CSV table of C-alpha atoms in Angstrom, one decimal:
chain,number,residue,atom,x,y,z
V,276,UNK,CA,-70.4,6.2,63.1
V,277,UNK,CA,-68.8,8.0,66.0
V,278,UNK,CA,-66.3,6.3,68.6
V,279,UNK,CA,-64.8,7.7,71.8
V,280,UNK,CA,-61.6,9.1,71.6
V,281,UNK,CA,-58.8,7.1,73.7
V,282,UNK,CA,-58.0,8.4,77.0
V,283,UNK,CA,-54.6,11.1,76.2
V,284,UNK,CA,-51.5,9.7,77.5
V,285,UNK,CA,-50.3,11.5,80.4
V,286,UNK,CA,-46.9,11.6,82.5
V,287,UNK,CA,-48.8,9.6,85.1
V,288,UNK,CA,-50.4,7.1,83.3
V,289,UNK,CA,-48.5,6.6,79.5
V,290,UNK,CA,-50.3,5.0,77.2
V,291,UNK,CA,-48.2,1.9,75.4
V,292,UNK,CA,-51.0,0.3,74.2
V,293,UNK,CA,-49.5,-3.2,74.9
V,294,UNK,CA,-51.8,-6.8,74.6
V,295,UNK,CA,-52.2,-9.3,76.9
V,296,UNK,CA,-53.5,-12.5,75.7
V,297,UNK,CA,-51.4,-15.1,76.8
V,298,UNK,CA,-50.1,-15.5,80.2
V,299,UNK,CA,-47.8,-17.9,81.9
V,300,UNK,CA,-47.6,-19.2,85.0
V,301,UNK,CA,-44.3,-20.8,86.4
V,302,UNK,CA,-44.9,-23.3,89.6
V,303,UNK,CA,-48.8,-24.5,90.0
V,304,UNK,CA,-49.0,-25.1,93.9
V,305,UNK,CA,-52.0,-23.8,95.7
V,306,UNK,CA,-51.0,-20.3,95.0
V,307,UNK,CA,-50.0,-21.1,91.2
V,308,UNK,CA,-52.9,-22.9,90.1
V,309,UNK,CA,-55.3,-19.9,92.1
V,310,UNK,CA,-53.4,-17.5,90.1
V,311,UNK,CA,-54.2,-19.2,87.0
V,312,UNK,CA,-57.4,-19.4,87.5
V,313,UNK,CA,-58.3,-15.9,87.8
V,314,UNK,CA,-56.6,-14.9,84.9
V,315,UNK,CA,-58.5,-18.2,82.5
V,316,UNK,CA,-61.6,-16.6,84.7
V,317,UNK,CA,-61.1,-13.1,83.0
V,318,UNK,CA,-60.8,-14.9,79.3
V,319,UNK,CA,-56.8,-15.2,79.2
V,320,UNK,CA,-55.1,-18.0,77.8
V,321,UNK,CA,-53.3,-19.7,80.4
V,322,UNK,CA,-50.0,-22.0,79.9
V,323,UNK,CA,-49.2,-23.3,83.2
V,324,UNK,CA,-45.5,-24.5,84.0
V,325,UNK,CA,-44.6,-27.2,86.2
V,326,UNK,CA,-41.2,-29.2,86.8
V,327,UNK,CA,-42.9,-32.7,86.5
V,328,UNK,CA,-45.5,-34.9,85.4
V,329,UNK,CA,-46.4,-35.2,89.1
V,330,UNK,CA,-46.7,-31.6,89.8
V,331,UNK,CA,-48.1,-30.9,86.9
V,332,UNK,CA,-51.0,-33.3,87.9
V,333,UNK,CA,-51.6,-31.8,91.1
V,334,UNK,CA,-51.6,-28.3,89.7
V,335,UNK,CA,-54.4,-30.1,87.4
V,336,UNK,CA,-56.3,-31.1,90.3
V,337,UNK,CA,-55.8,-27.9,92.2
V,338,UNK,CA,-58.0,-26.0,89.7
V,339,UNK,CA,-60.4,-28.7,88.9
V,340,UNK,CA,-61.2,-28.6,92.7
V,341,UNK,CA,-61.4,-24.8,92.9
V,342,UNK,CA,-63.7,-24.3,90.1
V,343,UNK,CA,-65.6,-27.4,91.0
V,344,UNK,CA,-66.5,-25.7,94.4
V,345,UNK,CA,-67.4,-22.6,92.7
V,346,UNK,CA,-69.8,-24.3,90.8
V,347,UNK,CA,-71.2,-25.7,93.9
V,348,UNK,CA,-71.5,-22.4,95.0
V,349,UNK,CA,-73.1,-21.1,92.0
V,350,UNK,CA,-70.7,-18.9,91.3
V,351,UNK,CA,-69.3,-20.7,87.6
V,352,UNK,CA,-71.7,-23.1,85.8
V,353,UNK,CA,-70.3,-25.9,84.6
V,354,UNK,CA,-70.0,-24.4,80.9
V,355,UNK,CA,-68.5,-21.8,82.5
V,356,UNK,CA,-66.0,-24.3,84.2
V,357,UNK,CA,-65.1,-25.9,81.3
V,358,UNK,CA,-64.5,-23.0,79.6
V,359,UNK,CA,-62.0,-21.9,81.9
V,360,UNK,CA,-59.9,-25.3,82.6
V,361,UNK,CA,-60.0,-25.3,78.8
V,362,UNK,CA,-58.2,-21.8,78.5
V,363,UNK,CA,-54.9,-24.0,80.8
V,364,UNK,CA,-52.5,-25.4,78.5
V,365,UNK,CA,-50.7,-27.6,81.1
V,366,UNK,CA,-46.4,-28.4,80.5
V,367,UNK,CA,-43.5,-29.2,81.9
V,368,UNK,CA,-41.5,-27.1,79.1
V,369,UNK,CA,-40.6,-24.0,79.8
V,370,UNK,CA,-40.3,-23.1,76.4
V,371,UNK,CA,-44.0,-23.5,76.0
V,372,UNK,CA,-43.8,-19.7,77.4
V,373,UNK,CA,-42.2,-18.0,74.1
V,374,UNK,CA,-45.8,-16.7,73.2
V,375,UNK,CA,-46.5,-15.3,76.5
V,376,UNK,CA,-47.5,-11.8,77.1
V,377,UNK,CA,-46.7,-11.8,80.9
V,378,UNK,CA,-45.1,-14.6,83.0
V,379,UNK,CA,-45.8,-15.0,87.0
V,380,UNK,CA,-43.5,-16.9,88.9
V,381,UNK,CA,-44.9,-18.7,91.7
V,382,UNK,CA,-42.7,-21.4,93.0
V,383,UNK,CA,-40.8,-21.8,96.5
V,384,UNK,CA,-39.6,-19.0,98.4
V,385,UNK,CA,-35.9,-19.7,97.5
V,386,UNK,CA,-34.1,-16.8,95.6
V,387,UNK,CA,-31.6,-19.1,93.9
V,388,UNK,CA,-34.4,-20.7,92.3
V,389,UNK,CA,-36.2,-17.7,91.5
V,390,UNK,CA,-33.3,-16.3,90.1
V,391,UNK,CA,-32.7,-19.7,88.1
V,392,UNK,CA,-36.1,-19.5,86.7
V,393,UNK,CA,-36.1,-15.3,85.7
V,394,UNK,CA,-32.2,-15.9,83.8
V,395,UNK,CA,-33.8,-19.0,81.6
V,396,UNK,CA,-36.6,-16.6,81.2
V,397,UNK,CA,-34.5,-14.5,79.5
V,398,UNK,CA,-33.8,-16.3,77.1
V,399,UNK,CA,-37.0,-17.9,75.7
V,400,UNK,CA,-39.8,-14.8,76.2
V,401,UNK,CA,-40.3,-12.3,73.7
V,402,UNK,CA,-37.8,-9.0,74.6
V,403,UNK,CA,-40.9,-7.0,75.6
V,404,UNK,CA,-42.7,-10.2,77.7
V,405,UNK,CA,-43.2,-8.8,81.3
V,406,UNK,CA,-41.5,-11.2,84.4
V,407,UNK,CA,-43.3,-11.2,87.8
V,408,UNK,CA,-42.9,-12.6,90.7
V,409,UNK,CA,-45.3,-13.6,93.3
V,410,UNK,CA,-42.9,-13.5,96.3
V,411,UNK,CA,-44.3,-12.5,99.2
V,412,UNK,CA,-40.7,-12.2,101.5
V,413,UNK,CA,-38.1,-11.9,98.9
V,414,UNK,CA,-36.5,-9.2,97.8
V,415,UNK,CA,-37.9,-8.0,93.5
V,416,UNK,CA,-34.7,-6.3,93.1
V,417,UNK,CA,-32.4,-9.1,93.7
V,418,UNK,CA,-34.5,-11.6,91.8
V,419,UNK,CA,-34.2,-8.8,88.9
V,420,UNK,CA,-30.6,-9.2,89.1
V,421,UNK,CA,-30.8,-12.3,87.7
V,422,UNK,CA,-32.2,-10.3,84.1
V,423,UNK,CA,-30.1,-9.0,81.8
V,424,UNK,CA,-33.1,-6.1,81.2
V,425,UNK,CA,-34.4,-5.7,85.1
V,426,UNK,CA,-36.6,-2.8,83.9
V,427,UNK,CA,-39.5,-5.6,83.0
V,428,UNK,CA,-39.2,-7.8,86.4
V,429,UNK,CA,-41.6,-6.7,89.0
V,430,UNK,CA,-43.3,-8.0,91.8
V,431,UNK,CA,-47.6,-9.1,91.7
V,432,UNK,CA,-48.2,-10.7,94.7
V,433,UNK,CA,-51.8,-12.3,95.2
V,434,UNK,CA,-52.9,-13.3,98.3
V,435,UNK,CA,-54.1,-16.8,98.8
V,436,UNK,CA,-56.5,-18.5,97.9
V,437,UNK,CA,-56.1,-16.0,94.9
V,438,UNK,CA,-59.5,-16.2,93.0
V,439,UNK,CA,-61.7,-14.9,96.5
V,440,UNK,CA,-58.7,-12.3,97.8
V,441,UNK,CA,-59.3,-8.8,96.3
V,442,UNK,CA,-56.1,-7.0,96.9
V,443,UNK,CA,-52.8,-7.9,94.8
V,444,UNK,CA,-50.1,-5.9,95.7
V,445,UNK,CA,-47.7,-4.6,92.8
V,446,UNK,CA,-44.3,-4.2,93.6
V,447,UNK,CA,-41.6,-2.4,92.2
V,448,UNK,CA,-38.1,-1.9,91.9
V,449,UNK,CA,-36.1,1.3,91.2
V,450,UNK,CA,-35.7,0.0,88.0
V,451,UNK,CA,-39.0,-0.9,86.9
V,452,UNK,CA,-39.9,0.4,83.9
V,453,UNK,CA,-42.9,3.2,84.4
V,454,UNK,CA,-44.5,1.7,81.7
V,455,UNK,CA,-44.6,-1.8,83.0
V,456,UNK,CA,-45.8,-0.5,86.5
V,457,UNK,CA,-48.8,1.2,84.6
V,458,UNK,CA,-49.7,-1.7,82.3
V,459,UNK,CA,-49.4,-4.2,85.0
V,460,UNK,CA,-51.8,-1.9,87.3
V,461,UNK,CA,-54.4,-2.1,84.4
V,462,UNK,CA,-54.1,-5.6,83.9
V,463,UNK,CA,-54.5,-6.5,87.3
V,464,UNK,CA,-57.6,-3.7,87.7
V,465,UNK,CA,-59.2,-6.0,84.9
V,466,UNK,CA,-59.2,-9.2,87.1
V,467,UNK,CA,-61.4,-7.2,89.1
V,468,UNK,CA,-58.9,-7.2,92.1
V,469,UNK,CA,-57.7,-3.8,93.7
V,470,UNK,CA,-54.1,-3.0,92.8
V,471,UNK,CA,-52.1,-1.8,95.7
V,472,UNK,CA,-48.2,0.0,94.5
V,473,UNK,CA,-45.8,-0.6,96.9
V,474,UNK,CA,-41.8,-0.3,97.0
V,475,UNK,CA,-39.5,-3.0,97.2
V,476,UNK,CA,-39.3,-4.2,100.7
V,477,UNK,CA,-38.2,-7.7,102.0
């Protein structure tokens, strides 16, 4: 048996062959829950992070009403949608984030609590986890500040509603790591949405 050769690693695109499975995401508002959706769409496992029971519930509802119209629209069936809330774990810990692969923060646009949010981060992911932020106004690089390794924080802003907008934008930083840039690309190229690079501007 023969098998294809993996692509060579090149100064443009380096190859550090890094796994996501698990991915977090931190506030599930319109644009949180949407967010988790497409990734539980594309087979992730999803832990989704809320600051209360309340929240947490409305996050729930959120997704069971986006995938409920998509299978209206015959675009999931309801296997399908099952499938995919089942791939949300659903908390209102933090913690619950140790195992993840790749955490997106999606909560107000306030940089004190972004900032909050990335420095207890810090200390419960694993050293190479990868922090974004979905900010659409704020600056990456002073949310990164809040890190004590700012090479892993970049920006992945979806546009809403996020499981129907194509383009995510992929910001980074002076500091971003080239390596998180590149896998971040790829990951978002598997969602099926169209990665756009762009520097840090607020």
């Amino acid at each position: 048996m023969t098998t294809s050769p993996m692509p060579a690693a090149t100064p443009e695109r380096p190859s550090t062959g890094r796994e996501f499975t698990t991915i977090g995401v931190v506030g599930l508002g319109t644009m949180g829950a949407g967010i988790a959706e497409v990734f539980a769409r594309n087979g992730f496992s999803v832990v989704g992070v809320e600051v209360g029971e309340e929240a947490l519930e409305r996050g729930r509802q959120h997704l069971q009403h986006s995938t409920g119209r998509a299978v209206k629209r015959g675009k999931l069936s309801e296997a399908e949608q099952r499938d995919l809330v089942g791939r949300v774990t659903f908390s209102t810990s933090m913690r619950d984030l140790a195992d993840a692969d790749l955490v997106v923060e999606a909560v107000v646009e306030s940089i004190e609590i972004k900032k909050s949010i990335f420095r207890e981060l810090e200390g419960i992911v694993k050293p190479d986890t990868i922090l974004a932020t979905n900010t659409s106004s704020l600056s990456v690089t002073e949310i990164s500040t809040a890190n004590l390794h700012p090479g892993r924080v970049i920006g992945v802003h979806f546009f809403n509603p996020a499981p129907v907008q194509s383009f995510v934008e992929i910001v980074r930083t002076v500091v971003t790591e080239p390596e998180v840039l590149e896998d971040v690309k790829g990951l978002v190229a598997r969602l099926g949405k169209n990665p756009v690079i762009c520097g840090d501007r607020a």
